Every structure is written in C-alpha cells, then in structure tokens.
Amino acid sequence: MSAAELLRNKVSVVGVGNTAYGNFPEIDEYGLAASAFRNALEDSGLDKQQVDGLLVCRIPSYVRMGEVLGLDPRWTMTLPGHGRMAGMAIIEAAMALVTGQAKYVALMYANIGRSRRVNYGGDEIPSFWDPWGFTSPGGAHAMMFQRHMDMYGTTTRQLAEVSVAFRHHACLNPDAVMKKPITIDDHEAARRIVAPLGLLDYCLINDGAVCIILTTNDRAKDCRKAPVQISGIGARDEYRESNIALYTTDFRYAAVSEVGKSAYEMAGVTTSDIDALMCYDNFSPTVLFTLEGLGFCPRGEAGRFVENGTLKLGGRLPTNTDGGHLSNSYMQGWALNIEAVRQLRGECGKRQVADCDIVQYAQATPCTRSIIYTRA
Amino acid sequence: MSYNKPLPKLDPLTTPFWEHARRNILALQTCRACNDAHLPPSPVCPKCLSTDQDWKPASGRGVLEAYAEFHRAYWPGFNDDIPYSSAIVRLEEGPLMATNLVGDTTNARVGKAVEVIFDIVSPELALPKFRLASDD
C-alpha cells in the first residue's frame, strides 16, 4: 500500500497551541513547550492522559519533556532543531497513528535561540569553506538569489514583495513579533547582510514554542473543534550535492516540483485550488523558488508573479498569513502549520482568508516536504 | 600582524587538499575506481563507495555559479575586509567550491568562465581563489 493510500484523509489535527513569541531568558525549552502543550490540549478538549505519542523537535531530551508533562507514551520520536523538520514530523506522526502505534500524538517544538544568542554563522557552524569567509545560511541564499537575478532578471524590488506582504499579515496577527508596516523602499534601504540580501530578507530569531496534536479521523470527530485533515503529502530529500550547506544549483526546482505533484495528486487538487499557501521562509528568496517549483508560475517568473501584492490577503495567493518566519515568528515551519489549521477553522480574525477550504504547507529545504490540509 | 582569519581544520581527509594548495595546486580527491572527483573529501567515493581514493590536480578552470558580497564579518579577522566578495564556482571536474572572486569583478555574471589563482596568505597557507578568465 502506498503512503498516499495509507494517509489520504486518515489523520487530522485536533489541537494547536503556541506560546507568546519573543525573548524569554528565564524560560527553557521545556517550559515553553509545556505552555504550548497546555494550549493545544485545551484547544483539542482532550484529557492529558489520552496522549500516548510524543514527538519533540529542537528540545534536548524527550525523557525530560515526558517527565515535565507527566506522560508515559507508547510512541516517542525526537528530531533535531533543523529548519526542515516540521513537515517530516507531522508525516511521521501521521504514520504512527494510521499504523496503530499511538492514538493521540502531541508534537512539540521549542526554540530559545533569541535569548541564548544563537549565531547562524562563523565558528558556531564550522565548515570546510571558513578560510574563504563563506558562511551562514543567509550567505547560501544570497548566492542563490544572485544566480536567479542573473539567470531570469529577477530584481530585489520584486523580492521585496515577499517581505512586504508577510509584514502586512504580521500587523494583523496579535501574536506576531514584528508589527510595523514596511514598504518596498524600506526593503531596498535596509542594511545589507550578504548582498543582494538585506535585513528584511532574513527570518527573525526569537524564542517560543508550538504544539500540534494529531489523531485518526475516527477519533477526531469527538474532539472540541472541527478537525483539519491531512489530504496530501510529498517528500524528497537532497543530500548528494550538499557540500555548500543549503546551496542548491537548481533552486530546489526538481525536488519541489516532485513533492508538489505528489501532494496535489494525493489530495486530488491543483495549484488553482489552493486558497492559502504556508511557505517556509527562512529567507525571502526561498518563497520565490517554492512558487516556481510548485507550479504557481512558470520557472524563472516568480519575481513577476509576486508583483503588486499577489501574496497578500485579498491577492491571488495569500501566503504566510501569520507573517511567516520573516515577521511572525521563527518557529521553523511549525507555526505555519498551525496557521494552516486556524485558517481552515476560520479562526484568523482580521487575517482570515475568505472561503478557505484548502491550505498547502511547503518547505523547500534539503528535506523538501509539502502537506495539503482540508476540513474533514 | 599575524594572520587572524579562520584556518583550515586539518584532518586525515582534508590535509592533502591544503598541502597541494600550499604548493599552488588545486587538487581534488578522485576515485581510482570510477574517476569521480569530490570536494570536500569523503571517506568513500560518494558515487561507487570505493575506498580507493587518490588526489589529482584539477584543471583550475570552472564557471561562476553564483556570487555575493558579505557586509557582515562572522569572524573578527574579516572586520577590515567588509564588504568582501564571495563566490561559488563549478569546477570543470564537477564539484562546487566556495571561494573568493578576485581581480576586476565588474563583469562578473553567472556562467562566466573563471580560473584559479593562489592567494599566499602566510608561509603555511595558500588559498585557491578565482578570477574571471582572461580569454572569456
């Protein structure tokens, strides 16, 4: 049996929760995750002891997490704090549920990078290329965007549309870290970090936690809120040419295309059916690359596609309606998945997408994943 | 003043690369079984898994894959250099290499031919860098 047959419309999100996002030096990962778990549990209406599956990401010890929450699960998984694990985690938990290894899985992600001053470059992430001064995820993405500019004529003003749209959404999201509107000119004038990218092309670094509770559809109908089910998934990892961390010569076009095709076919939808896109935005260019790979526009034309507010609420493809990593919170894909659920439930207030029936999550990373959510 | 930029991390796999570089040779670990060239070096050939690996001089030619300009110094040793140019080159033998573009870079553009030169930064360390090819 294929993954598509096993998982199509079989598993739902029944609880989502998050902490405040910001700078919390007095709280550790366990304190943040416990707070998100309490919120998700309340959201689901479940009793804590019904949770028999535990997945932790960017949390040092699953044992300590279980101890803090008072859980003895039947299924446990731990994933590293890389910005690509959210999609993998949700798919793995769904598999555990459909194979009967657990009945209710709580997935928890916590990040304390802001208060502990995590530095995403230099000696904290040593590589073979340090002697040349090449370092940092932002460096790799600046390289890719310059390549895209040279190959397709994409401009930084087009790139600005991504940051401007997401900041607009953040201004409508009470939880978001960044609340000051920005313009294309602000994006152009921002301090360069690794040119052609500047400050407003980089994700935030902030503390916070997210919890998602999943169960099978037959159990989901007894939970507090309308279940949001997983209708499509796709997966492709790329490690062979990863000698320059995060740099990829084809902007992950082949992987994202394959993953999108798989998710659309499984869900029985096409790009034109997607009411909102939740797109991994570690750096703004990743959004352009993802749009091309998924087929929202022809290859090389994402710059033109996003012009004039395409990604804004009310635009052709509302994207990252919570503000994304650029302006809401650096929850490495996790907050985007809870935003997908909240949009489908109609809980998003001022940032609600009208008539929202189908939401897609996509992460164009060395582990590319997509999940298509619908109401059960 | 002593050299204060990051130094190569030498181990049994990487040392031959830097020893060749010191002699102004850009060398790639190359598989004796299938001739695949790879960088950084690997304990087995990533293509055929052979452990029979050799080091061979590369042509020193490649094409400019991407370039960017660092305005932030991630190491204090780069404080006086920012903004500095950084580049990724697709070597003729196949592998990508992060490096620096030197010389006149006004005509730098993705796809342009480049060639290696050696920046002798100390008696122990020469860094292979690239410039736009003169015949391009």
PDB file of N, CA, C and O in Angstrom, chain B residues 36-85:
ATOM      1  N   ASP B  36      35.373   9.588 -10.170  1.00  0.00           N
ATOM      2  CA  ASP B  36      34.565  10.692  -9.645  1.00  0.00           C
ATOM      3  C   ASP B  36      35.449  11.601  -8.790  1.00  0.00           C
ATOM      4  O   ASP B  36      36.210  11.134  -7.948  1.00  0.00           O
ATOM      5  N   ALA B  37      35.319  12.921  -9.011  1.00  0.00           N
ATOM      6  CA  ALA B  37      36.089  13.896  -8.221  1.00  0.00           C
ATOM      7  C   ALA B  37      35.150  14.555  -7.228  1.00  0.00           C
ATOM      8  O   ALA B  37      34.023  14.918  -7.582  1.00  0.00           O
ATOM      9  N   HIS B  38      35.597  14.706  -5.964  1.00  0.00           N
ATOM     10  CA  HIS B  38      34.711  15.284  -4.965  1.00  0.00           C
ATOM     11  C   HIS B  38      35.443  16.224  -4.021  1.00  0.00           C
ATOM     12  O   HIS B  38      36.622  16.098  -3.775  1.00  0.00           O
ATOM     13  N   LEU B  39      34.679  17.175  -3.505  1.00  0.00           N
ATOM     14  CA  LEU B  39      35.201  18.187  -2.591  1.00  0.00           C
ATOM     15  C   LEU B  39      34.069  18.654  -1.701  1.00  0.00           C
ATOM     16  O   LEU B  39      33.005  18.986  -2.231  1.00  0.00           O
ATOM     17  N   PRO B  40      34.234  18.749  -0.381  1.00  0.00           N
ATOM     18  CA  PRO B  40      35.368  18.279   0.402  1.00  0.00           C
ATOM     19  C   PRO B  40      35.542  16.762   0.270  1.00  0.00           C
ATOM     20  O   PRO B  40      34.621  16.066  -0.143  1.00  0.00           O
ATOM     21  N   PRO B  41      36.738  16.282   0.666  1.00  0.00           N
ATOM     22  CA  PRO B  41      36.996  14.849   0.553  1.00  0.00           C
ATOM     23  C   PRO B  41      36.070  14.009   1.413  1.00  0.00           C
ATOM     24  O   PRO B  41      35.461  14.489   2.359  1.00  0.00           O
ATOM     25  N   SER B  42      35.974  12.759   1.028  1.00  0.00           N
ATOM     26  CA  SER B  42      34.993  11.863   1.631  1.00  0.00           C
ATOM     27  C   SER B  42      35.669  10.532   1.982  1.00  0.00           C
ATOM     28  O   SER B  42      36.591  10.112   1.295  1.00  0.00           O
ATOM     29  N   PRO B  43      35.235   9.852   3.034  1.00  0.00           N
ATOM     30  CA  PRO B  43      35.880   8.580   3.422  1.00  0.00           C
ATOM     31  C   PRO B  43      35.704   7.474   2.393  1.00  0.00           C
ATOM     32  O   PRO B  43      36.537   6.572   2.307  1.00  0.00           O
ATOM     33  N   VAL B  44      34.629   7.537   1.618  1.00  0.00           N
ATOM     34  CA  VAL B  44      34.450   6.610   0.499  1.00  0.00           C
ATOM     35  C   VAL B  44      33.984   7.438  -0.697  1.00  0.00           C
ATOM     36  O   VAL B  44      33.512   8.561  -0.537  1.00  0.00           O
ATOM     37  N   CYS B  45      34.095   6.876  -1.875  1.00  0.00           N
ATOM     38  CA  CYS B  45      33.606   7.588  -3.051  1.00  0.00           C
ATOM     39  C   CYS B  45      32.083   7.672  -2.968  1.00  0.00           C
ATOM     40  O   CYS B  45      31.412   6.649  -2.910  1.00  0.00           O
ATOM     41  N   PRO B  46      31.515   8.887  -2.976  1.00  0.00           N
ATOM     42  CA  PRO B  46      30.056   9.012  -2.870  1.00  0.00           C
ATOM     43  C   PRO B  46      29.316   8.415  -4.066  1.00  0.00           C
ATOM     44  O   PRO B  46      28.123   8.173  -3.991  1.00  0.00           O
ATOM     45  N   LYS B  47      30.044   8.166  -5.152  1.00  0.00           N
ATOM     46  CA  LYS B  47      29.375   7.605  -6.330  1.00  0.00           C
ATOM     47  C   LYS B  47      29.379   6.076  -6.295  1.00  0.00           C
ATOM     48  O   LYS B  47      28.339   5.453  -6.454  1.00  0.00           O
ATOM     49  N   CYS B  48      30.552   5.462  -6.040  1.00  0.00           N
ATOM     50  CA  CYS B  48      30.636   3.995  -6.141  1.00  0.00           C
ATOM     51  C   CYS B  48      31.015   3.325  -4.820  1.00  0.00           C
ATOM     52  O   CYS B  48      31.121   2.109  -4.757  1.00  0.00           O
ATOM     53  N   LEU B  49      31.261   4.106  -3.765  1.00  0.00           N
ATOM     54  CA  LEU B  49      31.572   3.624  -2.411  1.00  0.00           C
ATOM     55  C   LEU B  49      32.954   2.994  -2.276  1.00  0.00           C
ATOM     56  O   LEU B  49      33.280   2.416  -1.251  1.00  0.00           O
ATOM     57  N   SER B  50      33.780   3.113  -3.309  1.00  0.00           N
ATOM     58  CA  SER B  50      35.144   2.592  -3.205  1.00  0.00           C
ATOM     59  C   SER B  50      35.935   3.386  -2.163  1.00  0.00           C
ATOM     60  O   SER B  50      35.761   4.589  -2.000  1.00  0.00           O
ATOM     61  N   THR B  51      36.841   2.673  -1.465  1.00  0.00           N
ATOM     62  CA  THR B  51      37.740   3.363  -0.538  1.00  0.00           C
ATOM     63  C   THR B  51      39.073   3.702  -1.198  1.00  0.00           C
ATOM     64  O   THR B  51      39.947   4.283  -0.564  1.00  0.00           O
ATOM     65  N   ASP B  52      39.207   3.356  -2.457  1.00  0.00           N
ATOM     66  CA  ASP B  52      40.463   3.547  -3.170  1.00  0.00           C
ATOM     67  C   ASP B  52      40.502   4.950  -3.783  1.00  0.00           C
ATOM     68  O   ASP B  52      40.133   5.162  -4.935  1.00  0.00           O
ATOM     69  N   GLN B  53      40.946   5.916  -2.962  1.00  0.00           N
ATOM     70  CA  GLN B  53      40.877   7.326  -3.355  1.00  0.00           C
ATOM     71  C   GLN B  53      42.267   7.895  -3.572  1.00  0.00           C
ATOM     72  O   GLN B  53      43.210   7.566  -2.861  1.00  0.00           O
ATOM     73  N   ASP B  54      42.348   8.793  -4.547  1.00  0.00           N
ATOM     74  CA  ASP B  54      43.609   9.421  -4.895  1.00  0.00           C
ATOM     75  C   ASP B  54      43.412  10.942  -4.879  1.00  0.00           C
ATOM     76  O   ASP B  54      42.289  11.417  -4.728  1.00  0.00           O
ATOM     77  N   TRP B  55      44.483  11.702  -4.999  1.00  0.00           N
ATOM     78  CA  TRP B  55      44.369  13.157  -5.180  1.00  0.00           C
ATOM     79  C   TRP B  55      44.925  13.513  -6.542  1.00  0.00           C
ATOM     80  O   TRP B  55      46.047  13.114  -6.883  1.00  0.00           O
ATOM     81  N   LYS B  56      44.149  14.254  -7.319  1.00  0.00           N
ATOM     82  CA  LYS B  56      44.607  14.616  -8.661  1.00  0.00           C
ATOM     83  C   LYS B  56      44.481  16.117  -8.856  1.00  0.00           C
ATOM     84  O   LYS B  56      43.493  16.722  -8.424  1.00  0.00           O
ATOM     85  N   PRO B  57      45.449  16.732  -9.540  1.00  0.00           N
ATOM     86  CA  PRO B  57      45.326  18.166  -9.835  1.00  0.00           C
ATOM     87  C   PRO B  57      44.093  18.424 -10.706  1.00  0.00           C
ATOM     88  O   PRO B  57      43.813  17.657 -11.628  1.00  0.00           O
ATOM     89  N   ALA B  58      43.369  19.481 -10.363  1.00  0.00           N
ATOM     90  CA  ALA B  58      42.243  19.900 -11.190  1.00  0.00           C
ATOM     91  C   ALA B  58      42.762  20.835 -12.275  1.00  0.00           C
ATOM     92  O   ALA B  58      43.882  21.344 -12.183  1.00  0.00           O
ATOM     93  N   SER B  59      41.950  21.074 -13.278  1.00  0.00           N
ATOM     94  CA  SER B  59      42.383  21.961 -14.373  1.00  0.00           C
ATOM     95  C   SER B  59      42.538  23.400 -13.888  1.00  0.00           C
ATOM     96  O   SER B  59      43.242  24.193 -14.507  1.00  0.00           O
ATOM     97  N   GLY B  60      41.820  23.721 -12.802  1.00  0.00           N
ATOM     98  CA  GLY B  60      41.832  25.112 -12.333  1.00  0.00           C
ATOM     99  C   GLY B  60      40.840  25.988 -13.077  1.00  0.00           C
ATOM    100  O   GLY B  60      40.757  27.183 -12.838  1.00  0.00           O
ATOM    101  N   ARG B  61      40.081  25.374 -13.971  1.00  0.00           N
ATOM    102  CA  ARG B  61      39.067  26.136 -14.706  1.00  0.00           C
ATOM    103  C   ARG B  61      37.670  25.762 -14.211  1.00  0.00           C
ATOM    104  O   ARG B  61      37.433  24.652 -13.723  1.00  0.00           O
ATOM    105  N   GLY B  62      36.776  26.707 -14.371  1.00  0.00           N
ATOM    106  CA  GLY B  62      35.403  26.452 -13.978  1.00  0.00           C
ATOM    107  C   GLY B  62      34.510  27.573 -14.465  1.00  0.00           C
ATOM    108  O   GLY B  62      34.953  28.445 -15.225  1.00  0.00           O
ATOM    109  N   VAL B  63      33.269  27.543 -14.046  1.00  0.00           N
ATOM    110  CA  VAL B  63      32.373  28.653 -14.372  1.00  0.00           C
ATOM    111  C   VAL B  63      31.803  29.232 -13.078  1.00  0.00           C
ATOM    112  O   VAL B  63      31.649  28.534 -12.071  1.00  0.00           O
ATOM    113  N   LEU B  64      31.514  30.527 -13.146  1.00  0.00           N
ATOM    114  CA  LEU B  64      30.954  31.215 -11.993  1.00  0.00           C
ATOM    115  C   LEU B  64      29.514  30.738 -11.803  1.00  0.00           C
ATOM    116  O   LEU B  64      28.657  30.943 -12.670  1.00  0.00           O
ATOM    117  N   GLU B  65      29.280  30.073 -10.682  1.00  0.00           N
ATOM    118  CA  GLU B  65      27.968  29.501 -10.379  1.00  0.00           C
ATOM    119  C   GLU B  65      27.094  30.549  -9.682  1.00  0.00           C
ATOM    120  O   GLU B  65      25.892  30.657  -9.951  1.00  0.00           O
ATOM    121  N   ALA B  66      27.688  31.295  -8.776  1.00  0.00           N
ATOM    122  CA  ALA B  66      26.958  32.310  -8.005  1.00  0.00           C
ATOM    123  C   ALA B  66      27.975  33.198  -7.301  1.00  0.00           C
ATOM    124  O   ALA B  66      29.137  32.803  -7.144  1.00  0.00           O
ATOM    125  N   TYR B  67      27.526  34.393  -6.884  1.00  0.00           N
ATOM    126  CA  TYR B  67      28.428  35.281  -6.152  1.00  0.00           C
ATOM    127  C   TYR B  67      27.596  36.162  -5.231  1.00  0.00           C
ATOM    128  O   TYR B  67      26.388  36.342  -5.437  1.00  0.00           O
ATOM    129  N   ALA B  68      28.237  36.675  -4.221  1.00  0.00           N
ATOM    130  CA  ALA B  68      27.554  37.503  -3.226  1.00  0.00           C
ATOM    131  C   ALA B  68      28.604  38.345  -2.529  1.00  0.00           C
ATOM    132  O   ALA B  68      29.808  38.124  -2.694  1.00  0.00           O
ATOM    133  N   GLU B  69      28.122  39.312  -1.747  1.00  0.00           N
ATOM    134  CA  GLU B  69      29.054  40.224  -1.091  1.00  0.00           C
ATOM    135  C   GLU B  69      28.728  40.274   0.407  1.00  0.00           C
ATOM    136  O   GLU B  69      27.624  40.663   0.786  1.00  0.00           O
ATOM    137  N   PHE B  70      29.691  39.863   1.215  1.00  0.00           N
ATOM    138  CA  PHE B  70      29.474  39.841   2.668  1.00  0.00           C
ATOM    139  C   PHE B  70      29.656  41.241   3.259  1.00  0.00           C
ATOM    140  O   PHE B  70      30.736  41.819   3.147  1.00  0.00           O
ATOM    141  N   HIS B  71      28.593  41.734   3.879  1.00  0.00           N
ATOM    142  CA  HIS B  71      28.657  43.027   4.573  1.00  0.00           C
ATOM    143  C   HIS B  71      28.767  42.828   6.072  1.00  0.00           C
ATOM    144  O   HIS B  71      28.825  43.784   6.821  1.00  0.00           O
ATOM    145  N   ARG B  72      28.687  41.577   6.504  1.00  0.00           N
ATOM    146  CA  ARG B  72      28.838  41.267   7.919  1.00  0.00           C
ATOM    147  C   ARG B  72      30.069  40.379   8.073  1.00  0.00           C
ATOM    148  O   ARG B  72      30.277  39.464   7.274  1.00  0.00           O
ATOM    149  N   ALA B  73      30.864  40.661   9.086  1.00  0.00           N
ATOM    150  CA  ALA B  73      32.032  39.832   9.380  1.00  0.00           C
ATOM    151  C   ALA B  73      31.641  38.814  10.443  1.00  0.00           C
ATOM    152  O   ALA B  73      31.337  39.193  11.577  1.00  0.00           O
ATOM    153  N   TYR B  74      31.635  37.556  10.081  1.00  0.00           N
ATOM    154  CA  TYR B  74      31.288  36.499  11.036  1.00  0.00           C
ATOM    155  C   TYR B  74      32.501  36.089  11.870  1.00  0.00           C
ATOM    156  O   TYR B  74      32.368  35.340  12.820  1.00  0.00           O
ATOM    157  N   TRP B  75      33.680  36.562  11.452  1.00  0.00           N
ATOM    158  CA  TRP B  75      34.908  36.385  12.233  1.00  0.00           C
ATOM    159  C   TRP B  75      35.596  37.752  12.327  1.00  0.00           C
ATOM    160  O   TRP B  75      35.604  38.489  11.329  1.00  0.00           O
ATOM    161  N   PRO B  76      36.197  38.063  13.472  1.00  0.00           N
ATOM    162  CA  PRO B  76      36.848  39.383  13.610  1.00  0.00           C
ATOM    163  C   PRO B  76      37.896  39.621  12.529  1.00  0.00           C
ATOM    164  O   PRO B  76      38.120  40.764  12.124  1.00  0.00           O
ATOM    165  N   GLY B  77      38.506  38.547  12.032  1.00  0.00           N
ATOM    166  CA  GLY B  77      39.540  38.674  11.018  1.00  0.00           C
ATOM    167  C   GLY B  77      39.050  39.289   9.716  1.00  0.00           C
ATOM    168  O   GLY B  77      39.852  39.716   8.882  1.00  0.00           O
ATOM    169  N   PHE B  78      37.733  39.325   9.513  1.00  0.00           N
ATOM    170  CA  PHE B  78      37.180  39.916   8.292  1.00  0.00           C
ATOM    171  C   PHE B  78      36.679  41.337   8.512  1.00  0.00           C
ATOM    172  O   PHE B  78      36.155  41.959   7.591  1.00  0.00           O
ATOM    173  N   ASN B  79      36.831  41.859   9.744  1.00  0.00           N
ATOM    174  CA  ASN B  79      36.290  43.189  10.055  1.00  0.00           C
ATOM    175  C   ASN B  79      36.778  44.263   9.087  1.00  0.00           C
ATOM    176  O   ASN B  79      36.020  45.137   8.685  1.00  0.00           O
ATOM    177  N   ASP B  80      38.064  44.191   8.723  1.00  0.00           N
ATOM    178  CA  ASP B  80      38.627  45.230   7.864  1.00  0.00           C
ATOM    179  C   ASP B  80      38.360  44.974   6.384  1.00  0.00           C
ATOM    180  O   ASP B  80      38.716  45.787   5.539  1.00  0.00           O
ATOM    181  N   ASP B  81      37.772  43.825   6.071  1.00  0.00           N
ATOM    182  CA  ASP B  81      37.563  43.451   4.662  1.00  0.00           C
ATOM    183  C   ASP B  81      36.153  43.763   4.161  1.00  0.00           C
ATOM    184  O   ASP B  81      35.923  43.803   2.955  1.00  0.00           O
ATOM    185  N   ILE B  82      35.191  43.874   5.075  1.00  0.00           N
ATOM    186  CA  ILE B  82      33.808  44.007   4.618  1.00  0.00           C
ATOM    187  C   ILE B  82      33.574  45.362   3.941  1.00  0.00           C
ATOM    188  O   ILE B  82      34.131  46.359   4.405  1.00  0.00           O
ATOM    189  N   PRO B  83      32.783  45.396   2.863  1.00  0.00           N
ATOM    190  CA  PRO B  83      32.207  44.219   2.223  1.00  0.00           C
ATOM    191  C   PRO B  83      33.243  43.473   1.374  1.00  0.00           C
ATOM    192  O   PRO B  83      34.056  44.107   0.726  1.00  0.00           O
ATOM    193  N   TYR B  84      33.179  42.127   1.430  1.00  0.00           N
ATOM    194  CA  TYR B  84      34.123  41.339   0.620  1.00  0.00           C
ATOM    195  C   TYR B  84      33.357  40.374  -0.278  1.00  0.00           C
ATOM    196  O   TYR B  84      32.251  39.955   0.030  1.00  0.00           O
ATOM    197  N   SER B  85      33.975  40.057  -1.394  1.00  0.00           N
ATOM    198  CA  SER B  85      33.286  39.233  -2.385  1.00  0.00           C
ATOM    199  C   SER B  85      33.445  37.760  -2.069  1.00  0.00           C
ATOM    200  O   SER B  85      34.480  37.300  -1.598  1.00  0.00           O
TER     201      SER B  85
END
